[in-house]
mmCIF file of C-alpha atoms and ligand atoms in Angstrom:
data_model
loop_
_atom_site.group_PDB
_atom_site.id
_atom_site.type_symbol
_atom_site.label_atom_id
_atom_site.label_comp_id
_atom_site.label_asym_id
_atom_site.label_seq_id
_atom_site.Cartn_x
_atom_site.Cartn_y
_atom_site.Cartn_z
ATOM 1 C CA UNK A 69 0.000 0.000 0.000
ATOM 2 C CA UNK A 70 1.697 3.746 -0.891
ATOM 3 C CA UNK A 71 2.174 5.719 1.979
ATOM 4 C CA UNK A 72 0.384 8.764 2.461
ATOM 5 C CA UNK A 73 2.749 11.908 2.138
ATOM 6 C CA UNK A 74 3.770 13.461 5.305
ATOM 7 C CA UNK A 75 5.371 16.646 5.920
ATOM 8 C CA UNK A 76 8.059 17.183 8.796
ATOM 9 C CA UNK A 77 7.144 20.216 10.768
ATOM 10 C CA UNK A 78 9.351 22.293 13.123
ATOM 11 C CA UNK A 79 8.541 25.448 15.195
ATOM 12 C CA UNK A 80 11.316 27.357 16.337
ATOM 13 C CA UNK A 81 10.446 30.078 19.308
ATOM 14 C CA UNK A 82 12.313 31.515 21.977
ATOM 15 C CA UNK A 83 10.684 29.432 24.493
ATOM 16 C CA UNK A 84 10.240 25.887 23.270
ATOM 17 C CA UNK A 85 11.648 24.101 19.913
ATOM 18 C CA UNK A 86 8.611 21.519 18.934
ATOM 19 C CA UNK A 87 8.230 19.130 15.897
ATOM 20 C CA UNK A 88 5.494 16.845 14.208
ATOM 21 C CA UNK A 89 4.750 15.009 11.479
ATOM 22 C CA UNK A 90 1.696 16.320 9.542
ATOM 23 C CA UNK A 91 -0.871 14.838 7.260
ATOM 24 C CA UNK A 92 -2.579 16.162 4.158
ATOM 25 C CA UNK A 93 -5.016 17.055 6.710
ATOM 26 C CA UNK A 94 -3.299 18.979 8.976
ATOM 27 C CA UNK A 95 -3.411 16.383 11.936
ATOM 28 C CA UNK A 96 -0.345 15.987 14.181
ATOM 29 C CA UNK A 97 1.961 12.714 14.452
ATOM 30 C CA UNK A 98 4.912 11.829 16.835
ATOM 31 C CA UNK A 99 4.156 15.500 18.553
ATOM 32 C CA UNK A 100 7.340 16.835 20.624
ATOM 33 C CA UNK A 101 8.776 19.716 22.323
ATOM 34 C CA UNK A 102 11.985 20.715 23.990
ATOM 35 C CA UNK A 103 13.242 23.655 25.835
ATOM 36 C CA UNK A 104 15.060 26.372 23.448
ATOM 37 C CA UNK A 105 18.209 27.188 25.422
ATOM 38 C CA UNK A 106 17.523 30.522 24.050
ATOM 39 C CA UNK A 107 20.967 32.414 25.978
ATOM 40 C CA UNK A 108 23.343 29.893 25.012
ATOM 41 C CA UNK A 109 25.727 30.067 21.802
ATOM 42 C CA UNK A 110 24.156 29.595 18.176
ATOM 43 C CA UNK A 111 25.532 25.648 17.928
ATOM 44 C CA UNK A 112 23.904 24.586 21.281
ATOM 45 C CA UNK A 113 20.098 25.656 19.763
ATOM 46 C CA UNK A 114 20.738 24.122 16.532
ATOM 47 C CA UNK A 115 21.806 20.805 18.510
ATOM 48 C CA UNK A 116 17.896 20.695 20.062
ATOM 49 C CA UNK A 117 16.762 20.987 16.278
ATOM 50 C CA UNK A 118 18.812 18.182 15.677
ATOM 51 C CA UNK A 119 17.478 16.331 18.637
ATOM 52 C CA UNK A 120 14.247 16.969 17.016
ATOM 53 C CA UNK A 121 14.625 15.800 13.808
ATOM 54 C CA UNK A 122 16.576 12.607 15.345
ATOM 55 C CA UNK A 123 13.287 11.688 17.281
ATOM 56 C CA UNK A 124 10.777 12.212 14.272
ATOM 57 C CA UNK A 125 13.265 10.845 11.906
ATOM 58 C CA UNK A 126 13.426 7.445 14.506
ATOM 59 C CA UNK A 127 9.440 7.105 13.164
ATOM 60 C CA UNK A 128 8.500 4.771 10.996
ATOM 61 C CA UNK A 129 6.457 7.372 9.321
ATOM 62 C CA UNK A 130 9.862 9.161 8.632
ATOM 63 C CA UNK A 131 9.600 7.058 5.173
ATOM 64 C CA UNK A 132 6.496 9.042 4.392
ATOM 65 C CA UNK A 133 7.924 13.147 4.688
ATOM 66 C CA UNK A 134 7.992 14.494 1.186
ATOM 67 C CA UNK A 135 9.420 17.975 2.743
ATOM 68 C CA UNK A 136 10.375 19.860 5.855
ATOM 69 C CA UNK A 137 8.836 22.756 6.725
ATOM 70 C CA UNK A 138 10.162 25.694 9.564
ATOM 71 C CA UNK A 139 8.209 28.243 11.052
ATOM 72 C CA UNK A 140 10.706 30.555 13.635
ATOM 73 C CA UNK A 141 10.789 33.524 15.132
ATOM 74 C CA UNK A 142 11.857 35.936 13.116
ATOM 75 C CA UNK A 143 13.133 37.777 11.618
ATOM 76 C CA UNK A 144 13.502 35.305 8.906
ATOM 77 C CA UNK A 145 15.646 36.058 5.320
ATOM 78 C CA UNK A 146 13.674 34.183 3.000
ATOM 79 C CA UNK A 147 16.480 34.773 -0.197
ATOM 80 C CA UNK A 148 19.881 33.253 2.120
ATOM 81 C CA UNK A 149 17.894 30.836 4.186
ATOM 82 C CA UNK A 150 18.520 32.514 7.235
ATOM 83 C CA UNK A 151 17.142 33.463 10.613
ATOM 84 C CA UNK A 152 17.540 36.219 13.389
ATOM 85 C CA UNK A 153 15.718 35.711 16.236
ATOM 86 C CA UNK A 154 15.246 38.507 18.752
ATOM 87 C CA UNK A 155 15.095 36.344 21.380
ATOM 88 C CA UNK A 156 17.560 34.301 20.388
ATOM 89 C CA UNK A 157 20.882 36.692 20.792
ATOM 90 C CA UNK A 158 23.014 32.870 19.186
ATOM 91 C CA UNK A 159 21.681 33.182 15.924
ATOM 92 C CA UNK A 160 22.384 36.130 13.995
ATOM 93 C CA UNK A 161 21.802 35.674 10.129
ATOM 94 C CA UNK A 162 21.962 31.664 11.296
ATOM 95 C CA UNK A 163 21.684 29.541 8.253
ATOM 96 C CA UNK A 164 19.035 27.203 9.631
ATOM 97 C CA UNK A 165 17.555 25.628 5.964
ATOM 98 C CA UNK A 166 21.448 24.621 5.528
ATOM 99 C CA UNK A 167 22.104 23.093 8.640
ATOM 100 C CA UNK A 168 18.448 21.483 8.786
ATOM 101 C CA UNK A 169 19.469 20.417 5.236
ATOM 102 C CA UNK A 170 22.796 18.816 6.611
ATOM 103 C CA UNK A 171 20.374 16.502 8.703
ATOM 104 C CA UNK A 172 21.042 12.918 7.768
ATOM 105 C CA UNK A 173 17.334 12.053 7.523
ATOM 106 C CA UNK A 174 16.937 15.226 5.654
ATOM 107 C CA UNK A 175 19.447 15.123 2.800
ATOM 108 C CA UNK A 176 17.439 15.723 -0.476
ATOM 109 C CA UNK A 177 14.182 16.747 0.960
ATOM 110 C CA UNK A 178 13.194 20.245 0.106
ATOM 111 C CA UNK A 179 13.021 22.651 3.269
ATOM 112 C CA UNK A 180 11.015 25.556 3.156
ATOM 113 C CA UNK A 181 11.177 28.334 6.162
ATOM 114 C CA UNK A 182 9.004 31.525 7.379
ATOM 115 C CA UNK A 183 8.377 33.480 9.953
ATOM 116 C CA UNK A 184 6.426 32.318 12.407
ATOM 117 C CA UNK A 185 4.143 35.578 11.705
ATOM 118 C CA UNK A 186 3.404 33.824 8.561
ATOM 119 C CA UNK A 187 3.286 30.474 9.579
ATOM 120 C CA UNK A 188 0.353 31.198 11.733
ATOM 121 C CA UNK A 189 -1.433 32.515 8.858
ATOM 122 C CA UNK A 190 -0.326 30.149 6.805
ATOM 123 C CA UNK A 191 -1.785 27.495 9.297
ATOM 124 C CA UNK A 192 -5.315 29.212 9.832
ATOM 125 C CA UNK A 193 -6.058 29.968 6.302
ATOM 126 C CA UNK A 194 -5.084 26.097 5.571
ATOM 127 C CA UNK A 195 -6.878 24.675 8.795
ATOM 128 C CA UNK A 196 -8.348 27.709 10.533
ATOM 129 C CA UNK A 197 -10.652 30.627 11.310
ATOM 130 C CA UNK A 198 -9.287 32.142 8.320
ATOM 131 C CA UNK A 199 -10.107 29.312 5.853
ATOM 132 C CA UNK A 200 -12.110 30.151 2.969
ATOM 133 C CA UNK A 201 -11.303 33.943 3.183
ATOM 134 C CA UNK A 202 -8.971 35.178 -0.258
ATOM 135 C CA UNK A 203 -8.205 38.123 1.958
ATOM 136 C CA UNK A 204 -6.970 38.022 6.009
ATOM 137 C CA UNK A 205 -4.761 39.523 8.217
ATOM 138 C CA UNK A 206 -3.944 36.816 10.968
ATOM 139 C CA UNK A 207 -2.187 37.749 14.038
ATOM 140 C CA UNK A 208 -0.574 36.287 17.093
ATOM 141 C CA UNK A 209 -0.318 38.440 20.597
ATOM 142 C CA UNK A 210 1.756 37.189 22.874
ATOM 143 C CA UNK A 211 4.926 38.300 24.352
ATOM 144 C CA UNK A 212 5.601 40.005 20.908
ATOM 145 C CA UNK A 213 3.079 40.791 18.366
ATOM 146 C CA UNK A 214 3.388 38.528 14.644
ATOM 147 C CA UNK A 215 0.946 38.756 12.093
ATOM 148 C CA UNK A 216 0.857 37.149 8.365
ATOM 149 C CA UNK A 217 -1.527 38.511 5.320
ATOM 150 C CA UNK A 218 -3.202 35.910 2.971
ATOM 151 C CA UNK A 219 -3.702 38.054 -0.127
ATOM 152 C CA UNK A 220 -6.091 37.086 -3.369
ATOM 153 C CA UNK A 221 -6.469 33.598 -2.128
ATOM 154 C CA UNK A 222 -2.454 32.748 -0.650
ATOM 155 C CA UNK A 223 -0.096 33.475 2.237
ATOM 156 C CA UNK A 224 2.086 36.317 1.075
ATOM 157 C CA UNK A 225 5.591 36.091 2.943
ATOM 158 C CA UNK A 226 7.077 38.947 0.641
ATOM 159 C CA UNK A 227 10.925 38.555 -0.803
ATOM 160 C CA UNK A 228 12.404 38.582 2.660
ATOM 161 C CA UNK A 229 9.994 36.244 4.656
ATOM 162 C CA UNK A 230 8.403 39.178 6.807
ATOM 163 C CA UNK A 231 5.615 40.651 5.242
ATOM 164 C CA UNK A 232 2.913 41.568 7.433
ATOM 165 C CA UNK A 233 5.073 42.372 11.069
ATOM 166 C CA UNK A 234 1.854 44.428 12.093
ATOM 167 C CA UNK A 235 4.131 44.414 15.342
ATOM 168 C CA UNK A 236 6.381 46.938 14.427
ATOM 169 C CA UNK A 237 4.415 49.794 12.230
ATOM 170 C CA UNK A 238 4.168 53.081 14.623
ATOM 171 C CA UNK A 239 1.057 53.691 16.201
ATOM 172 C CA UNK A 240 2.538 56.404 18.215
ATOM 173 C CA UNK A 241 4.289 58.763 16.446
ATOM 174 C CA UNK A 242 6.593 60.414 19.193
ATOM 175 C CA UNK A 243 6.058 56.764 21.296
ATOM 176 C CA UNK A 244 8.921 55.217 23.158
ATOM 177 C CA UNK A 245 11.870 53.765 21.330
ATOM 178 C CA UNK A 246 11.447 49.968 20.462
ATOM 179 C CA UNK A 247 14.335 47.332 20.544
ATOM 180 C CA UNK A 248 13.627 47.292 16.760
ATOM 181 C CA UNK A 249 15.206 50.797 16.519
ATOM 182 C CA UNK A 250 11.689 52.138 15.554
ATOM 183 C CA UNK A 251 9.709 54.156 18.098
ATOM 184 C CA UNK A 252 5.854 54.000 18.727
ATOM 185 C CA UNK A 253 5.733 50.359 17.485
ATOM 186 C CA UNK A 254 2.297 48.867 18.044
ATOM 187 C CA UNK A 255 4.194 45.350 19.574
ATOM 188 C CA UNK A 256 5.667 48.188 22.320
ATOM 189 C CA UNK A 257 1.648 48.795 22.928
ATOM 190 C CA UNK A 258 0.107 46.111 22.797
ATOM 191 C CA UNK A 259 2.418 42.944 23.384
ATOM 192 C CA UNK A 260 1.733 40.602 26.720
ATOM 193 C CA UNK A 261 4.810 42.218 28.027
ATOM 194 C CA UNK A 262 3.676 45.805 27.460
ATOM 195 C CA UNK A 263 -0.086 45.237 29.124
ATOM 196 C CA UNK A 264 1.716 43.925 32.047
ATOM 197 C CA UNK A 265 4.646 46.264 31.932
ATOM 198 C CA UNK A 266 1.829 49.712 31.966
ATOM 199 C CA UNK A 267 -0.556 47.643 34.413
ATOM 200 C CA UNK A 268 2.354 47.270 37.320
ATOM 201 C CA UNK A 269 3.493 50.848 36.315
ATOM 202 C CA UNK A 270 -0.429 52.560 37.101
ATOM 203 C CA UNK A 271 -0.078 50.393 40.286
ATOM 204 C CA UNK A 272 -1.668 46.933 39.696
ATOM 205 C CA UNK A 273 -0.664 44.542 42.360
ATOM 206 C CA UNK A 274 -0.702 40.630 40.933
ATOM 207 C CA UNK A 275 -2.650 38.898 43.599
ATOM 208 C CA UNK A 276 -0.236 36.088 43.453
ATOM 209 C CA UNK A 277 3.025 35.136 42.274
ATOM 210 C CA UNK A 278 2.437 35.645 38.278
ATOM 211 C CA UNK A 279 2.533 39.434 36.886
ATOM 212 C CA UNK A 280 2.651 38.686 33.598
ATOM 213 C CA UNK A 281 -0.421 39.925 31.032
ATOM 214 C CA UNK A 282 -2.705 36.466 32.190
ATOM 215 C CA UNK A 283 -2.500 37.726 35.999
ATOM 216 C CA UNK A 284 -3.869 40.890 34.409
ATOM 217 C CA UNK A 285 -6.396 39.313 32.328
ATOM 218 C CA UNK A 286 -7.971 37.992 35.592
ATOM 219 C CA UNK A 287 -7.824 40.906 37.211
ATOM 220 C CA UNK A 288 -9.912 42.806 34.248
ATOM 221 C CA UNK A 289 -12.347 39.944 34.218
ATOM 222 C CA UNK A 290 -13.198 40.932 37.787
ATOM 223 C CA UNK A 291 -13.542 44.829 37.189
ATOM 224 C CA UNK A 292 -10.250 46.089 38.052
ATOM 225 C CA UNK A 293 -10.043 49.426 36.512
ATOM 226 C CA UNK A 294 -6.224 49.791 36.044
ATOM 227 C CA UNK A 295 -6.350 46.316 34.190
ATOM 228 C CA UNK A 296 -9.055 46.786 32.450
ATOM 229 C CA UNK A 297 -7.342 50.052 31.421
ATOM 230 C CA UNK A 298 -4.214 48.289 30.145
ATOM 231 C CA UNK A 299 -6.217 45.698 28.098
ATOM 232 C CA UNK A 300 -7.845 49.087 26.741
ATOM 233 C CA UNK A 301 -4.988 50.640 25.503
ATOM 234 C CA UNK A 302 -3.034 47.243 23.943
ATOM 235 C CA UNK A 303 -6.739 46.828 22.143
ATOM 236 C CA UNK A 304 -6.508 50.708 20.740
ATOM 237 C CA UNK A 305 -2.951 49.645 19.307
ATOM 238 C CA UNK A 306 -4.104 47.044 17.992
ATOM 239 C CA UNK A 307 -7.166 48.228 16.685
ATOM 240 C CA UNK A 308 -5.062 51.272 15.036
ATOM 241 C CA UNK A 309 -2.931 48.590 13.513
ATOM 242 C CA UNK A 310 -5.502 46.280 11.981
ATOM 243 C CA UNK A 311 -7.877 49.462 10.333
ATOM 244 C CA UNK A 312 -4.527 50.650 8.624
ATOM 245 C CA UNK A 313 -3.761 47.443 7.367
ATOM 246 C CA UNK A 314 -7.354 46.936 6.055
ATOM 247 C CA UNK A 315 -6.872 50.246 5.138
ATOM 248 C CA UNK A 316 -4.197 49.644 2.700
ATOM 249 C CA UNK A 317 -4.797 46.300 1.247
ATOM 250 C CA UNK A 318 -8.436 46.127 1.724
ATOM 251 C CA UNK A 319 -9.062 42.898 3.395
ATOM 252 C CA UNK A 320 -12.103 42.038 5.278
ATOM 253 C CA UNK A 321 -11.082 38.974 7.754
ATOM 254 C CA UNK A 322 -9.181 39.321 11.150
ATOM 255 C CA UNK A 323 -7.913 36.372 13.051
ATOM 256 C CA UNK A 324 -6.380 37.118 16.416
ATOM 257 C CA UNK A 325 -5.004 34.306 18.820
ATOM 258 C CA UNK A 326 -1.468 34.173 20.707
ATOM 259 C CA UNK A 327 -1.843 34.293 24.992
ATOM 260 C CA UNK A 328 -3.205 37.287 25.033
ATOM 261 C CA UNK A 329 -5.921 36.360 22.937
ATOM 262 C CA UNK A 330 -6.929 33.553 25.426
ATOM 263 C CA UNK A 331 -8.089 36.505 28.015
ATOM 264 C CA UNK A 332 -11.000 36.777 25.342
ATOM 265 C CA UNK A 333 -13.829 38.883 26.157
ATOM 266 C CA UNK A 334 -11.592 41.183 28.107
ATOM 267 C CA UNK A 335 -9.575 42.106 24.972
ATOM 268 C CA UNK A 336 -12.037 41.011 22.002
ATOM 269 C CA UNK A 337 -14.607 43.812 23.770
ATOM 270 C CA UNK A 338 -12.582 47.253 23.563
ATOM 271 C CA UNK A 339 -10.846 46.087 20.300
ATOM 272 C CA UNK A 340 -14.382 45.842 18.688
ATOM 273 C CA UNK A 341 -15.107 49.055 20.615
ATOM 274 C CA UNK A 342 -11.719 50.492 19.195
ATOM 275 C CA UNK A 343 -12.266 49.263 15.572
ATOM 276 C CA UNK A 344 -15.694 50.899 15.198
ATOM 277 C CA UNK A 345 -13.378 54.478 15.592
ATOM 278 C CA UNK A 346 -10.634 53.750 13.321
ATOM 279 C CA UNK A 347 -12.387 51.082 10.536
ATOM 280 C CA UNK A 348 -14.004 54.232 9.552
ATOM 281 C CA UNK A 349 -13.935 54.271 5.328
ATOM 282 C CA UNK A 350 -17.156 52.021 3.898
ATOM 283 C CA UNK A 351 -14.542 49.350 2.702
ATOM 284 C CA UNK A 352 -13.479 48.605 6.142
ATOM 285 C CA UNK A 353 -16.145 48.783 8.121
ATOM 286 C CA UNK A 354 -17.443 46.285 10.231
ATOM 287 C CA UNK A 355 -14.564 44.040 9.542
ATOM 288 C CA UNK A 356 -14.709 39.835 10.660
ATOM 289 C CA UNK A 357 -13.028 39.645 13.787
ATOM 290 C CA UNK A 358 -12.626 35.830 15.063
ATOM 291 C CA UNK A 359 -10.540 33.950 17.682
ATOM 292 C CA UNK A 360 -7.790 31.494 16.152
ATOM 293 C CA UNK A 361 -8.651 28.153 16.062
ATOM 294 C CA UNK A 362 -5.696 26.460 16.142
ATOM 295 C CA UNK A 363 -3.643 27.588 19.647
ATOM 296 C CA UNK A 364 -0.374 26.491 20.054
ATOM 297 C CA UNK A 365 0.008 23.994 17.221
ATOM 298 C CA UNK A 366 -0.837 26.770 14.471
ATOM 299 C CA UNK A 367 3.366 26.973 14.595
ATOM 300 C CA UNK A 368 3.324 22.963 13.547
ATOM 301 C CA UNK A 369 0.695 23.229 11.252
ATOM 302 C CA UNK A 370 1.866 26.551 9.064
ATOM 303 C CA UNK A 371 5.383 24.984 8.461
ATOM 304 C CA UNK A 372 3.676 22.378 7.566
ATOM 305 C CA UNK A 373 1.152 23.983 5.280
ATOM 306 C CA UNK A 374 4.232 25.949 3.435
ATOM 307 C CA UNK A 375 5.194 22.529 2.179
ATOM 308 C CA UNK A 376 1.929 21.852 0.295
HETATM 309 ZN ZN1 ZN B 238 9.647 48.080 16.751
#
């Protein structure tokens, strides 16, 4: 009996480095994950890749990958193969489709990369809350803020991999300088980090141990003004963000998931609020708005889905 083609899927982030084997369906196989030792040298987080690949390639369903697929953080250089993570200070222009090419299991498969902006998109439109739709912006908010564009019907990664990094167009003109070099950056807003960050500043106390933007998420679910009031303000970024890029390539659905997304009503409400300001021109108005369907495997499934 043939096999059914399979395509090898890894998802680089900052956090974790996870892998899968994927059917024409999108459904996972042999799902793993593995700590990214994101401060050590360049060689060290290419060895957990490695480790990766070694475990899916140990399948018997190894015999079945027609490609490899990568989704990382980015940013990604689509033209030399390459990858810079932020959060990952080791790799600096780090030729990952090589050295995932150099894999023994590997050797004369193609490998195709993006960012994992794009991969998310890539992995919604394909399985998601942005299937069927020619035209979406999909984003992820979590610690940073990714998005991806699906344009006339296909993911559009632009020449350099990146097309679509909602997270660092200015929504504040004279805003605070980003790490990107930028200043007023809507990730700077809007981020997991930055609702925490302006909560703790206006003098939200966690109630227990975690202070990150999920503590705060709580804490607006229960009426607390100041986080409520942060939520507000990463929702206004983001809200800015999304009408301009409807704006400008006249699009109609909006998928949002990442952490922050999981606090749901608490963000989902002022951004609606926030979008019926700046989604002002008869094109853009009441644009589709919907939760991501896909969580934490949409990394899996968009590298995945760029091998199709
Ligand atoms: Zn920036």
């Amino acid at each position: 009996m043939p096999l059914t083609p399979l395509f090898a899927a890894v998802d680089v982030g900052g956090t974790k480095i996870a892998g899968a084997l994927v059917d024409g369906a999108g459904r996972l196989r042999h799902r793993l994950q593995l700590p990214t030792p994101a401060r050590e040298p360049g060689p060290a987080v290419l060895a957990v890749v490695h480790k990766v690949l070694d475990q899916l390639a140990g399948t018997p369903d190894w015999a079945a990958v027609t490609a490899v697929g990568i989704g990382s953080a980015g940013p990604v250089d689509l033209a030399d193969g390459t990858v810079s993570p932020v959060n990952i200070p080791g790799w600096r222009g780090f030729p990952l489709v090589a050295e995932v090419a150099a894999h023994p299991a590997v050797a004369g498969l193609p490998v195709r990369l993006a960012g994992d902006g794009v991969a998310m998109a890539a992995a919604e439109h394909w399985q998601g809350a942005a299937r069927g739709a020619a035209n979406a912006l999909c984003l992820v908010v979590s610690t940073g803020v990714g998005a991806g564009l699906v344009l006339d019907g296909a993911v559009r990664p632009g020449p350099s991999g990146n097309a679509g990094h909602l997270g660092h167009i200015t929504v504040d003109l004279d805003g605070e300088p980003c790490p990107c070099g930028s200043r007023g950056c809507l990730e700077g807003l809007a981020s997991g980090t930055a609702i925490a960050r302006r909560a703790l500043a206006e003098g939200w106390r966690p109630p227990g141990e975690d202070a990150t933007a999920r503590a705060v998420a709580a804490s607006a679910a229960v009426g607390d003004p100041v986080a409520l009031a942060s939520f507000d303000r990463a929702a206004q970024a983001l809200a800015a963000g999304i009408a301009a890029t409807a704006a400008l390539v006249d699009l109609h659905r909006v998928v949002v998931g990442g952490g922050v997304a999981t606090a749901g009503e608490v963000l989902f409400a002022p951004l609606a609020r926030h979008l019926d300001r700046y989604a002002a021109l008869s094109y853009v108005r009441g644009l589709d708005v919907r939760r991501a369907e896909l969580g934490t495997d949409a990394g899996l499934i968009g590298a995945a889905a760029l091998c199709r």
